Every structure is written in structure tokens, then in C-alpha cells.
mmCIF file of C-alpha atoms in Angstrom:
data_model
loop_
_atom_site.group_PDB
_atom_site.id
_atom_site.type_symbol
_atom_site.label_atom_id
_atom_site.label_comp_id
_atom_site.label_asym_id
_atom_site.label_seq_id
_atom_site.Cartn_x
_atom_site.Cartn_y
_atom_site.Cartn_z
ATOM 1 C CA MET A 749 -0.902 15.900 37.937
ATOM 2 C CA ALA A 750 -4.152 17.807 38.151
ATOM 3 C CA GLY A 751 -5.297 19.205 34.850
ATOM 4 C CA LYS A 752 -3.064 16.856 32.825
ATOM 5 C CA GLY A 753 -3.432 13.296 31.558
ATOM 6 C CA PRO A 754 -1.832 10.413 33.457
ATOM 7 C CA ASP A 755 1.908 10.099 32.984
ATOM 8 C CA TRP A 756 1.702 6.580 31.541
ATOM 9 C CA ASP A 757 5.275 6.598 30.212
ATOM 10 C CA GLY A 758 6.524 7.545 33.634
ATOM 11 C CA LEU A 759 4.300 4.955 35.272
ATOM 12 C CA LEU A 760 5.613 2.239 32.941
ATOM 13 C CA LYS A 761 9.256 3.159 33.559
ATOM 14 C CA TRP A 762 8.631 3.255 37.296
ATOM 15 C CA SER A 763 6.954 -0.178 37.215
ATOM 16 C CA LEU A 764 9.759 -1.743 35.176
ATOM 17 C CA SER A 765 12.432 -0.276 37.411
ATOM 18 C CA HIS A 766 10.801 -1.900 40.418
ATOM 19 C CA SER A 767 10.042 -5.286 38.874
ATOM 20 C CA ASP A 768 12.972 -6.167 36.597
ATOM 21 C CA GLY A 769 14.314 -8.759 39.024
ATOM 22 C CA THR A 770 17.675 -7.028 39.448
ATOM 23 C CA ASN A 771 16.850 -5.568 42.823
ATOM 24 C CA THR A 772 15.292 -7.053 45.908
ATOM 25 C CA ALA A 773 11.815 -5.856 46.778
ATOM 26 C CA ARG A 774 11.747 -2.672 48.809
ATOM 27 C CA GLU A 775 9.028 -0.768 50.597
ATOM 28 C CA LEU A 776 7.588 2.141 48.624
ATOM 29 C CA SER A 777 8.360 5.618 49.808
ATOM 30 C CA GLU A 778 5.402 7.797 50.713
ATOM 31 C CA GLU A 779 6.127 10.016 47.707
ATOM 32 C CA ASP A 780 6.138 7.039 45.304
ATOM 33 C CA ARG A 781 2.943 5.720 46.831
ATOM 34 C CA ARG A 782 1.142 9.079 46.453
ATOM 35 C CA TRP A 783 2.328 9.431 42.853
ATOM 36 C CA PHE A 784 1.198 5.932 41.910
ATOM 37 C CA MET A 785 -2.236 6.260 43.541
ATOM 38 C CA GLU A 786 -2.782 9.666 41.952
ATOM 39 C CA ALA A 787 -1.998 8.253 38.495
ATOM 40 C CA MET A 788 -4.425 5.372 38.924
ATOM 41 C CA GLN A 789 -7.155 7.552 40.430
ATOM 42 C CA GLU A 790 -6.901 10.065 37.606
ATOM 43 C CA GLN A 791 -7.264 7.297 35.039
ATOM 44 C CA SER A 792 -10.477 6.121 36.788
ATOM 45 C CA ILE A 793 -11.791 9.671 36.793
ATOM 46 C CA ASP A 794 -10.981 9.966 33.086
ATOM 47 C CA VAL A 795 -12.971 6.803 32.301
ATOM 48 C CA VAL A 796 -16.017 8.042 34.196
ATOM 49 C CA LYS A 797 -15.726 11.395 32.457
ATOM 50 C CA ARG A 798 -15.532 9.680 29.094
ATOM 51 C CA MET A 799 -18.566 7.544 29.912
ATOM 52 C CA GLU A 800 -20.453 10.728 30.806
ATOM 53 C CA GLU A 801 -19.529 12.186 27.405
ATOM 54 C CA ILE A 802 -20.734 9.032 25.672
ATOM 55 C CA THR A 803 -23.954 9.188 27.681
ATOM 56 C CA LEU A 804 -24.484 12.757 26.516
ATOM 57 C CA VAL A 805 -24.174 11.639 22.902
ATOM 58 C CA MET A 806 -26.551 8.709 23.439
ATOM 59 C CA LYS A 807 -29.126 11.144 24.806
ATOM 60 C CA THR A 808 -28.750 13.505 21.856
ATOM 61 C CA PRO A 809 -31.543 13.251 19.242
ATOM 62 C CA GLU A 810 -30.479 11.468 16.086
ATOM 63 C CA HIS A 811 -31.303 14.404 13.799
ATOM 64 C CA VAL A 812 -29.046 16.669 15.862
ATOM 65 C CA LEU A 813 -26.163 14.213 15.577
ATOM 66 C CA GLU A 814 -26.709 13.907 11.837
ATOM 67 C CA SER A 815 -26.674 17.678 11.461
ATOM 68 C CA GLN A 816 -23.248 17.676 13.095
ATOM 69 C CA GLY A 817 -21.872 14.931 10.868
ATOM 70 C CA VAL A 818 -22.173 12.036 13.328
ATOM 71 C CA GLY A 819 -23.267 8.930 11.410
ATOM 72 C CA SER A 820 -24.204 5.381 12.329
ATOM 73 C CA GLN A 821 -20.608 4.147 12.054
ATOM 74 C CA ASP A 822 -19.527 6.825 14.541
ATOM 75 C CA ILE A 823 -22.191 5.584 16.943
ATOM 76 C CA GLU A 824 -21.037 1.986 16.544
ATOM 77 C CA ASP A 825 -17.431 3.054 17.215
ATOM 78 C CA MET A 826 -18.605 4.915 20.299
ATOM 79 C CA LEU A 827 -20.440 1.825 21.556
ATOM 80 C CA ASP A 828 -17.296 -0.213 20.941
ATOM 81 C CA GLU A 829 -15.433 2.147 23.251
ATOM 82 C CA LEU A 830 -18.198 2.031 25.838
ATOM 83 C CA GLN A 831 -18.066 -1.766 25.803
ATOM 84 C CA GLU A 832 -14.375 -1.653 26.696
ATOM 85 C CA HIS A 833 -15.065 0.668 29.625
ATOM 86 C CA VAL A 834 -17.896 -1.439 31.082
ATOM 87 C CA GLU A 835 -15.815 -4.619 31.090
ATOM 88 C CA SER A 836 -14.989 -3.436 34.603
ATOM 89 C CA ILE A 837 -17.899 -4.424 36.866
ATOM 90 C CA ASP A 838 -17.604 -1.141 38.759
ATOM 91 C CA MET A 839 -17.839 0.864 35.551
ATOM 92 C CA ALA A 840 -20.726 -1.305 34.339
ATOM 93 C CA ASN A 841 -22.651 -0.500 37.497
ATOM 94 C CA ASP A 842 -21.707 3.182 37.258
ATOM 95 C CA LEU A 843 -23.293 3.469 33.817
ATOM 96 C CA HIS A 844 -26.747 3.565 35.390
ATOM 97 C CA SER A 845 -25.765 6.136 38.026
ATOM 98 C CA ILE A 846 -24.498 8.560 35.347
ATOM 99 C CA GLY A 847 -27.690 8.137 33.335
ATOM 100 C CA GLY A 848 -26.285 5.995 30.520
ATOM 101 C CA LEU A 849 -28.173 2.711 30.894
ATOM 102 C CA VAL A 850 -31.599 3.836 29.647
ATOM 103 C CA PRO A 851 -30.297 5.571 26.479
ATOM 104 C CA LEU A 852 -28.184 2.489 25.792
ATOM 105 C CA LEU A 853 -31.314 0.328 25.980
ATOM 106 C CA ASP A 854 -33.037 2.804 23.677
ATOM 107 C CA TYR A 855 -30.386 2.040 21.061
ATOM 108 C CA LEU A 856 -31.812 -1.491 20.930
ATOM 109 C CA LYS A 857 -34.732 0.117 19.072
ATOM 110 C CA ASN A 858 -32.573 2.157 16.690
ATOM 111 C CA ALA A 859 -33.435 2.060 12.984
ATOM 112 C CA ASN A 860 -29.891 0.975 12.125
ATOM 113 C CA ALA A 861 -29.271 -2.788 12.484
ATOM 114 C CA GLY A 862 -25.586 -2.318 13.272
ATOM 115 C CA ILE A 863 -26.384 -0.029 16.189
ATOM 116 C CA ARG A 864 -29.040 -2.445 17.505
ATOM 117 C CA ALA A 865 -26.543 -5.307 17.366
ATOM 118 C CA LYS A 866 -23.742 -3.329 18.995
ATOM 119 C CA ALA A 867 -26.028 -2.071 21.767
ATOM 120 C CA ALA A 868 -26.925 -5.694 22.572
ATOM 121 C CA GLU A 869 -23.216 -6.538 22.771
ATOM 122 C CA VAL A 870 -22.673 -3.751 25.289
ATOM 123 C CA VAL A 871 -25.629 -4.969 27.363
ATOM 124 C CA THR A 872 -24.129 -8.476 27.315
ATOM 125 C CA THR A 873 -20.875 -7.141 28.751
ATOM 126 C CA ILE A 874 -22.671 -5.095 31.396
ATOM 127 C CA VAL A 875 -24.794 -7.936 32.807
ATOM 128 C CA GLN A 876 -22.354 -10.828 32.467
ATOM 129 C CA ASN A 877 -21.653 -12.293 35.932
ATOM 130 C CA ASN A 878 -22.974 -9.037 37.410
ATOM 131 C CA PRO A 879 -26.117 -9.455 39.576
ATOM 132 C CA LYS A 880 -26.407 -5.727 40.296
ATOM 133 C CA SER A 881 -26.443 -4.733 36.627
ATOM 134 C CA GLN A 882 -28.766 -7.644 35.836
ATOM 135 C CA GLN A 883 -31.225 -6.157 38.324
ATOM 136 C CA LEU A 884 -30.775 -2.645 36.944
ATOM 137 C CA VAL A 885 -31.452 -3.800 33.379
ATOM 138 C CA MET A 886 -34.539 -5.727 34.507
ATOM 139 C CA GLU A 887 -35.831 -2.687 36.409
ATOM 140 C CA ALA A 888 -35.261 -0.534 33.325
ATOM 141 C CA SER A 889 -37.442 -2.968 31.300
ATOM 142 C CA GLY A 890 -34.438 -4.024 29.253
ATOM 143 C CA MET A 891 -35.821 -7.512 28.677
ATOM 144 C CA LYS A 892 -38.641 -6.166 26.478
ATOM 145 C CA PRO A 893 -36.555 -4.695 23.603
ATOM 146 C CA LEU A 894 -34.056 -7.554 23.854
ATOM 147 C CA PHE A 895 -36.795 -10.159 23.535
ATOM 148 C CA SER A 896 -38.428 -8.248 20.695
ATOM 149 C CA ASN A 897 -35.137 -8.153 18.774
ATOM 150 C CA PHE A 898 -34.490 -11.822 19.521
ATOM 151 C CA THR A 899 -37.840 -12.986 18.193
ATOM 152 C CA SER A 900 -38.740 -10.611 15.406
ATOM 153 C CA ASP A 901 -35.836 -8.480 14.184
ATOM 154 C CA PRO A 902 -35.435 -8.799 10.386
ATOM 155 C CA ASP A 903 -31.646 -8.991 10.769
ATOM 156 C CA VAL A 904 -30.448 -12.402 12.014
ATOM 157 C CA VAL A 905 -27.238 -10.898 13.423
ATOM 158 C CA VAL A 906 -29.319 -8.556 15.589
ATOM 159 C CA ARG A 907 -31.427 -11.523 16.698
ATOM 160 C CA THR A 908 -28.281 -13.449 17.608
ATOM 161 C CA LYS A 909 -26.749 -10.566 19.596
ATOM 162 C CA ALA A 910 -30.043 -10.005 21.429
ATOM 163 C CA LEU A 911 -30.194 -13.684 22.390
ATOM 164 C CA GLY A 912 -26.630 -13.467 23.670
ATOM 165 C CA ALA A 913 -27.607 -10.525 25.864
ATOM 166 C CA ILE A 914 -30.677 -12.378 27.157
ATOM 167 C CA SER A 915 -28.547 -15.425 27.992
ATOM 168 C CA SER A 916 -26.206 -13.300 30.110
ATOM 169 C CA LEU A 917 -29.106 -11.358 31.633
ATOM 170 C CA ILE A 918 -31.002 -14.397 32.946
ATOM 171 C CA ARG A 919 -28.059 -16.571 33.968
ATOM 172 C CA ASN A 920 -28.211 -17.154 37.736
ATOM 173 C CA ASN A 921 -31.029 -14.597 37.781
ATOM 174 C CA LYS A 922 -34.359 -16.093 38.872
ATOM 175 C CA PRO A 923 -36.461 -12.990 38.078
ATOM 176 C CA GLY A 924 -34.860 -12.918 34.634
ATOM 177 C CA ILE A 925 -35.638 -16.581 33.989
ATOM 178 C CA ALA A 926 -39.218 -16.044 35.165
ATOM 179 C CA ALA A 927 -39.632 -13.093 32.787
ATOM 180 C CA PHE A 928 -38.173 -15.128 29.929
ATOM 181 C CA ARG A 929 -40.550 -18.009 30.574
ATOM 182 C CA LEU A 930 -43.510 -15.658 30.876
ATOM 183 C CA ALA A 931 -42.685 -14.164 27.476
ATOM 184 C CA ASN A 932 -42.924 -17.657 25.924
ATOM 185 C CA GLY A 933 -39.169 -17.873 25.672
ATOM 186 C CA TYR A 934 -39.047 -21.622 25.116
ATOM 187 C CA ALA A 935 -41.140 -21.337 21.955
ATOM 188 C CA ALA A 936 -38.813 -18.578 20.742
ATOM 189 C CA LEU A 937 -35.800 -20.830 21.380
ATOM 190 C CA ARG A 938 -37.463 -23.632 19.426
ATOM 191 C CA ASP A 939 -37.911 -21.262 16.486
ATOM 192 C CA ALA A 940 -34.277 -20.134 16.751
ATOM 193 C CA LEU A 941 -33.065 -23.735 16.625
ATOM 194 C CA SER A 942 -35.061 -24.240 13.433
ATOM 195 C CA THR A 943 -33.153 -21.535 11.537
ATOM 196 C CA ASP A 944 -30.116 -22.179 9.339
ATOM 197 C CA TYR A 945 -27.846 -19.569 10.967
ATOM 198 C CA VAL A 946 -25.259 -21.542 12.934
ATOM 199 C CA ARG A 947 -24.286 -18.806 15.394
ATOM 200 C CA PHE A 948 -27.936 -18.275 16.233
ATOM 201 C CA GLN A 949 -28.360 -22.021 16.732
ATOM 202 C CA ARG A 950 -25.315 -22.167 19.009
ATOM 203 C CA LYS A 951 -26.582 -19.473 21.343
ATOM 204 C CA ALA A 952 -30.079 -20.936 21.395
ATOM 205 C CA ILE A 953 -28.989 -24.488 22.122
ATOM 206 C CA ASN A 954 -26.556 -23.368 24.820
ATOM 207 C CA LEU A 955 -29.372 -21.500 26.552
ATOM 208 C CA VAL A 956 -31.672 -24.517 26.250
ATOM 209 C CA GLU A 957 -28.950 -26.633 27.844
ATOM 210 C CA TYR A 958 -28.574 -24.174 30.709
ATOM 211 C CA LEU A 959 -32.318 -23.964 31.308
ATOM 212 C CA LEU A 960 -32.606 -27.773 31.336
ATOM 213 C CA LEU A 961 -29.972 -27.924 34.059
ATOM 214 C CA GLU A 962 -31.454 -25.136 36.149
ATOM 215 C CA ASN A 963 -35.172 -25.853 35.812
ATOM 216 C CA HIS A 964 -36.022 -29.539 35.961
ATOM 217 C CA SER A 965 -39.703 -28.681 36.240
ATOM 218 C CA ASP A 966 -39.628 -27.242 32.710
ATOM 219 C CA ARG A 967 -39.066 -30.672 31.193
ATOM 220 C CA GLY A 968 -42.772 -30.922 30.372
ATOM 221 C CA ILE A 969 -42.612 -27.713 28.349
ATOM 222 C CA ILE A 970 -39.537 -28.977 26.518
ATOM 223 C CA LEU A 971 -41.309 -32.179 25.533
ATOM 224 C CA GLU A 972 -44.566 -30.477 24.618
ATOM 225 C CA LEU A 973 -42.802 -28.079 22.245
ATOM 226 C CA GLY A 974 -41.020 -30.926 20.458
ATOM 227 C CA PHE A 975 -37.452 -30.141 21.512
ATOM 228 C CA PRO A 976 -36.285 -33.804 21.474
ATOM 229 C CA ARG A 977 -37.001 -34.057 17.742
ATOM 230 C CA ILE A 978 -35.179 -30.782 17.088
ATOM 231 C CA LEU A 979 -32.193 -31.886 19.193
ATOM 232 C CA MET A 980 -32.027 -35.175 17.290
ATOM 233 C CA HIS A 981 -31.945 -33.256 14.033
ATOM 234 C CA LEU A 982 -29.194 -30.960 15.334
ATOM 235 C CA ALA A 983 -27.150 -33.976 16.484
ATOM 236 C CA SER A 984 -26.363 -34.387 12.768
ATOM 237 C CA SER A 985 -25.400 -30.728 12.291
ATOM 238 C CA GLN A 986 -22.281 -29.860 10.300
ATOM 239 C CA ASP A 987 -21.194 -27.647 13.207
ATOM 240 C CA ALA A 988 -19.339 -29.535 15.955
ATOM 241 C CA GLU A 989 -20.414 -27.161 18.737
ATOM 242 C CA VAL A 990 -24.080 -27.500 17.799
ATOM 243 C CA ARG A 991 -23.779 -31.303 17.571
ATOM 244 C CA GLU A 992 -22.177 -31.607 21.003
ATOM 245 C CA ALA A 993 -24.711 -29.313 22.659
ATOM 246 C CA ALA A 994 -27.560 -31.290 21.066
ATOM 247 C CA LEU A 995 -26.079 -34.564 22.302
ATOM 248 C CA ARG A 996 -25.725 -33.141 25.828
ATOM 249 C CA GLY A 997 -29.369 -32.080 25.783
ATOM 250 C CA LEU A 998 -30.466 -35.517 24.576
ATOM 251 C CA LEU A 999 -28.342 -37.182 27.243
ATOM 252 C CA LYS A 1000 -29.980 -35.053 29.909
ATOM 253 C CA LEU A 1001 -33.451 -36.008 28.691
ATOM 254 C CA SER A 1002 -32.566 -39.681 28.292
ATOM 255 C CA ARG A 1003 -31.306 -39.947 31.863
ATOM 256 C CA GLU A 1004 -34.749 -38.878 32.998
ATOM 257 C CA ASP A 1005 -36.684 -41.131 30.597
ATOM 258 C CA SER A 1006 -34.782 -43.187 28.011
ATOM 259 C CA SER A 1007 -37.934 -44.867 26.671
ATOM 260 C CA MET A 1008 -39.211 -41.599 25.182
ATOM 261 C CA PHE A 1009 -36.840 -41.930 22.223
ATOM 262 C CA GLU A 1010 -38.288 -45.312 21.308
ATOM 263 C CA THR A 1011 -41.924 -44.235 21.501
ATOM 264 C CA SER A 1012 -42.840 -40.594 20.913
ATOM 265 C CA TYR A 1013 -40.071 -39.370 18.598
ATOM 266 C CA VAL A 1014 -39.488 -41.911 15.861
ATOM 267 C CA GLU A 1015 -41.218 -40.195 12.942
ATOM 268 C CA GLU A 1016 -39.580 -38.658 9.879
ATOM 269 C CA GLY A 1017 -36.326 -40.561 10.114
ATOM 270 C CA PHE A 1018 -35.237 -38.970 13.379
ATOM 271 C CA LYS A 1019 -34.996 -42.200 15.356
ATOM 272 C CA LEU A 1020 -32.147 -41.742 17.784
ATOM 273 C CA LYS A 1021 -30.431 -45.085 17.165
ATOM 274 C CA LYS A 1022 -30.071 -44.344 13.462
ATOM 275 C CA ILE A 1023 -28.614 -40.930 14.195
ATOM 276 C CA LEU A 1024 -26.082 -42.345 16.649
ATOM 277 C CA GLU A 1025 -25.106 -45.086 14.193
ATOM 278 C CA GLU A 1026 -24.463 -42.409 11.580
ATOM 279 C CA ARG A 1027 -22.247 -40.518 14.001
ATOM 280 C CA ILE A 1028 -20.290 -43.700 14.801
ATOM 281 C CA LYS A 1029 -19.831 -44.310 11.085
ATOM 282 C CA GLY A 1030 -18.615 -40.733 10.738
ATOM 283 C CA PHE A 1031 -16.027 -41.308 13.479
ATOM 284 C CA SER A 1032 -14.703 -44.407 11.702
ATOM 285 C CA GLU A 1033 -14.035 -42.317 8.584
ATOM 286 C CA MET A 1034 -12.162 -39.537 10.394
ATOM 287 C CA SER A 1035 -8.429 -38.973 10.346
ATOM 288 C CA THR A 1036 -6.522 -39.632 13.563
ATOM 289 C CA GLU A 1037 -6.198 -35.894 14.169
ATOM 290 C CA ASP A 1038 -9.912 -35.194 13.654
ATOM 291 C CA LEU A 1039 -10.856 -38.191 15.761
ATOM 292 C CA ALA A 1040 -8.746 -36.905 18.639
ATOM 293 C CA ALA A 1041 -10.393 -33.483 18.343
ATOM 294 C CA ALA A 1042 -13.826 -35.156 18.529
ATOM 295 C CA ARG A 1043 -13.076 -36.790 21.882
ATOM 296 C CA ASP A 1044 -15.939 -35.161 23.792
ATOM 297 C CA GLU A 1045 -18.409 -35.975 21.052
ATOM 298 C CA ARG A 1046 -17.295 -39.632 20.992
ATOM 299 C CA GLN A 1047 -17.847 -39.868 24.736
ATOM 300 C CA LEU A 1048 -21.258 -38.216 24.454
ATOM 301 C CA VAL A 1049 -22.392 -40.622 21.744
ATOM 302 C CA ASP A 1050 -21.314 -43.609 23.829
ATOM 303 C CA SER A 1051 -22.898 -42.230 27.014
ATOM 304 C CA LEU A 1052 -26.165 -41.537 25.199
ATOM 305 C CA TRP A 1053 -26.175 -45.031 23.670
ATOM 306 C CA ARG A 1054 -25.610 -46.610 27.096
ATOM 307 C CA SER A 1055 -28.357 -44.472 28.643
ATOM 308 C CA CYS A 1056 -30.942 -45.355 25.989
ATOM 309 C CA TYR A 1057 -30.102 -48.978 25.234
ATOM 310 C CA ASN A 1058 -28.386 -50.214 28.435
ATOM 311 C CA GLN A 1059 -25.328 -51.460 26.578
ATOM 312 C CA PRO A 1060 -22.066 -50.034 25.245
ATOM 313 C CA SER A 1061 -21.985 -48.579 21.764
ATOM 314 C CA SER A 1062 -19.844 -50.144 19.049
ATOM 315 C CA LEU A 1063 -17.265 -47.387 19.519
ATOM 316 C CA GLY A 1064 -15.429 -49.533 22.062
ATOM 317 C CA GLU A 1065 -15.111 -52.631 19.912
ATOM 318 C CA LYS A 1066 -14.076 -50.499 16.947
ATOM 319 C CA GLY A 1067 -11.283 -48.973 19.026
ATOM 320 C CA LEU A 1068 -12.777 -45.490 18.668
ATOM 321 C CA LEU A 1069 -13.874 -44.819 22.222
ATOM 322 C CA VAL A 1070 -10.461 -44.476 23.881
ATOM 323 C CA LEU A 1071 -7.542 -43.601 21.633
ATOM 324 C CA PRO A 1072 -3.842 -44.015 22.523
ATOM 325 C CA GLY A 1073 -3.564 -40.297 23.184
ATOM 326 C CA ASP A 1074 -6.620 -40.228 25.440
ATOM 327 C CA ASP A 1075 -6.580 -40.754 29.179
ATOM 328 C CA ALA A 1076 -6.908 -44.366 30.220
ATOM 329 C CA THR A 1077 -10.325 -43.703 31.720
ATOM 330 C CA PRO A 1078 -12.962 -41.943 29.592
ATOM 331 C CA PRO A 1079 -14.128 -38.669 31.173
ATOM 332 C CA ASP A 1080 -17.325 -38.675 33.188
ATOM 333 C CA ILE A 1081 -19.477 -36.770 30.698
ATOM 334 C CA ALA A 1082 -22.530 -36.827 32.947
ATOM 335 C CA SER A 1083 -20.708 -35.237 35.887
ATOM 336 C CA MET A 1084 -19.005 -32.710 33.626
ATOM 337 C CA HIS A 1085 -22.237 -31.388 32.157
ATOM 338 C CA PHE A 1086 -24.910 -32.272 34.717
ATOM 339 C CA GLN A 1087 -23.472 -31.095 37.994
ATOM 340 C CA PRO A 1088 -25.239 -31.420 41.317
ATOM 341 C CA ALA A 1089 -26.657 -28.126 42.551
ATOM 342 C CA LEU A 1090 -23.858 -27.535 45.070
ATOM 343 C CA ARG A 1091 -21.097 -28.156 42.553
ATOM 344 C CA GLY A 1092 -22.879 -26.012 39.997
ATOM 345 C CA ALA A 1093 -23.174 -23.115 42.435
ATOM 346 C CA PHE A 1094 -19.510 -23.408 43.319
ATOM 347 C CA ALA A 1095 -18.515 -23.433 39.647
ATOM 348 C CA VAL A 1096 -20.511 -20.252 39.045
ATOM 349 C CA ASN A 1097 -18.678 -18.505 41.859
ATOM 350 C CA GLN A 1098 -15.348 -19.507 40.367
ATOM 351 C CA LYS A 1099 -15.970 -17.975 36.924
ATOM 352 C CA PRO A 1100 -13.340 -15.374 36.094
ATOM 353 C CA ASP A 1101 -14.381 -11.928 34.972
ATOM 354 C CA ALA A 1102 -14.320 -11.299 31.245
ATOM 355 C CA LYS A 1103 -10.878 -10.332 30.031
ATOM 356 C CA PRO A 1104 -10.651 -6.730 28.928
ATOM 357 C CA SER A 1105 -9.497 -5.996 25.440
ATOM 358 C CA CYS A 1106 -5.958 -4.669 25.240
ATOM 359 C CA GLU A 1107 -6.323 -3.412 21.691
ATOM 360 C CA GLU A 1108 -5.919 0.334 21.534
ATOM 361 C CA LYS A 1109 -8.507 2.193 19.508
ATOM 362 C CA GLU A 1110 -8.555 5.797 18.469
ATOM 363 C CA THR A 1111 -11.129 7.740 20.458
ATOM 364 C CA PRO A 1112 -13.854 8.794 17.997
ATOM 365 C CA LEU A 1113 -14.705 12.443 17.644
ATOM 366 C CA LEU A 1114 -18.089 12.896 19.289
ATOM 367 C CA LEU A 1115 -20.130 16.043 19.079
ATOM 368 C CA GLY A 1116 -22.607 17.119 21.688
ATOM 369 C CA PRO A 1117 -26.037 18.588 21.039
ATOM 370 C CA GLY A 1118 -26.281 21.826 19.151
ATOM 371 C CA PRO A 1119 -27.186 25.110 20.815
#
């Protein structure tokens, strides 16, 4: 097979012939085993080779690429392909060894917003559930351009993609969390939650929720920066995901000090009881189908009411807390979202790797540097 591409048609036919259920399993012959391993090894070599070609293009000066007809859309297509390759943890880690990580991080500073956003997506894939690549990105000072894009990029999509990359970079990564805190990350998250872009809000509030779970000592910072008031405002968001995340954050804070919502954060109509009453009223006006879909939110509202006011909410007496299609016992919202450290660590270890995309894309024509 040397010098030729993998015989994928032959490999498919061979696989089907040995797994169609018509024959009992048999031991592979040595010839079949060699052929199969050679096909798979050659495909791995081809991916590395392709990543090296992409790295060469990323290192090529922009004016040289432009002179050869390579535009910003070509670069974005190339980064799309690279993202597919680095969905494999081994390939993600190999990107640094072939010299591709630093030029990828340089794309975070590209003049084109689409390229900046796509580069952040690739970084997200590389560092997700991957401690080695998290360390490599930190050592390459990748946090700096990501944080800059998150806080000050004029394009909100770029800001959102950068925040997504930061979230994956610092998850279960103590040095990453420390760097984020040192850069005044909580204040940046507060500003992100105050925008009107829902996707940006989602990523910000999910990161706040994670940080609240992982760093109990940061509660003082959260309170000082006014997060409870912002979370109360977001509990009335039109977006269900934002509402639920805000309610989870409020529940976490209330379990530590329920009296805070009756003393420090009652100004400007954000009193928690009024907000929860509005949500209960909203539930009573929902269709049966929508009410069933809002099950988690109903449980969160009731749990938060119980935590703050030491009594059940009116959801129970209205027949809105447990519906006929629900389980007999309401789920334990607190245990689901506020796990003990041991359970949380176990859950992290059980996370599956990201699923690779099976969509075939045409390999873009990439030109190397001129003579």
C-alpha cells in the first residue's frame, strides 16, 4: 500500500464480510491482520501529514497567501478541517510537536473576525478534556489572546467563541483558573452577563456556575461584584437555558446564606420573591407540553423558594410541581447540580470524548509560501 491512499472501499467490504452476522466469528489470518493494520496506520500518517501541511500554511505570511489567491474564507475552511483532525486527543497533542499550536494561537490576533472566531473554536476542541493540551496552551501564553478577545473584541461572536475556549481551557485546570482570576476574569464575566447576546450570556453564566462549584472561597468576590442582582435579572430571561443556569446559581448562593436576598439585593424591583412569583405565574399559563418541558425549571423554582423562605412554593398546591408524566418523586436538584467533591471528580472522569464529525468536506486547495 505504500505510496497509495488507503483502500477504504476494500476495508469497508472486508469489515462487512466479517460482521454481517451470517458467519460465526473467526480468528483473523496473519495476512488479514497485516493488511488491516497497514490501512489504519497509513490513514494516521496521512492525517499527520495533512496537519503538517496546514501548519505550513498557518506559518506563511498573509501577504504571501494573498498573492497566491488564498483568502480569508480559504483559511476558515482550513481551520474547519484542522478542527476535525484534532478531535482526536492524540492528534490534538501532536499539533504542538509539529509546530502548529503557536501559529494557531497567532490566528486569534488575525485582522479577520471570522478567522479569530474559528481559531478559538479549534483551541476549544484541542483543550477540551485534555490536560496535556491545556498545559501546552498555557505554556504558549494562549490565555492572553483568548482573554483579550473575550473582553474587548468588537465582534460579539468572536468574544463568545473566545469565552468558550477559555471555559474549556480552565476546566479542571487549577493553573488556568488562577490565571483567569488574576486577569480579573470575574469582572469580565459580569460584563458578559450584562450584554444582550444570548449565546454570550449562556457561556458566561455556565462558567460562573462552574466556578461557584469549584471555588467556594470566591463567594466574596461574587457578592462584591453584584452577581446576585445580575442572576436575579437573568432568572426572568426569555431564554430557558439562561433562566435555569441563573436559578441554579441563586440556589447555590441561597444555600450558603438565604438571608442575603432579603437584605442586600432588594433594590430596583429585583426582589427574589417577586421574581419567583412571576415564574410560578408563567408556569400556570403554559400548555401541558411546555410545562412538561420546563420540569427542571419548576423544580429549581420550588427548591429556591424552600431554601430562602423555609416553606414550599405554591407550585405544589397548584398541581404544577409534579405532573402526571413526571416521576413520583421530584428530582434532587441540589444533588444534581451541587455534587460533593468526590462525586464531582468521578463525573469528570466519566465524560466521553467529543464526538467527531462524520460529515465529509472537500479538502481545500492550500498553497505554500512562494519561492
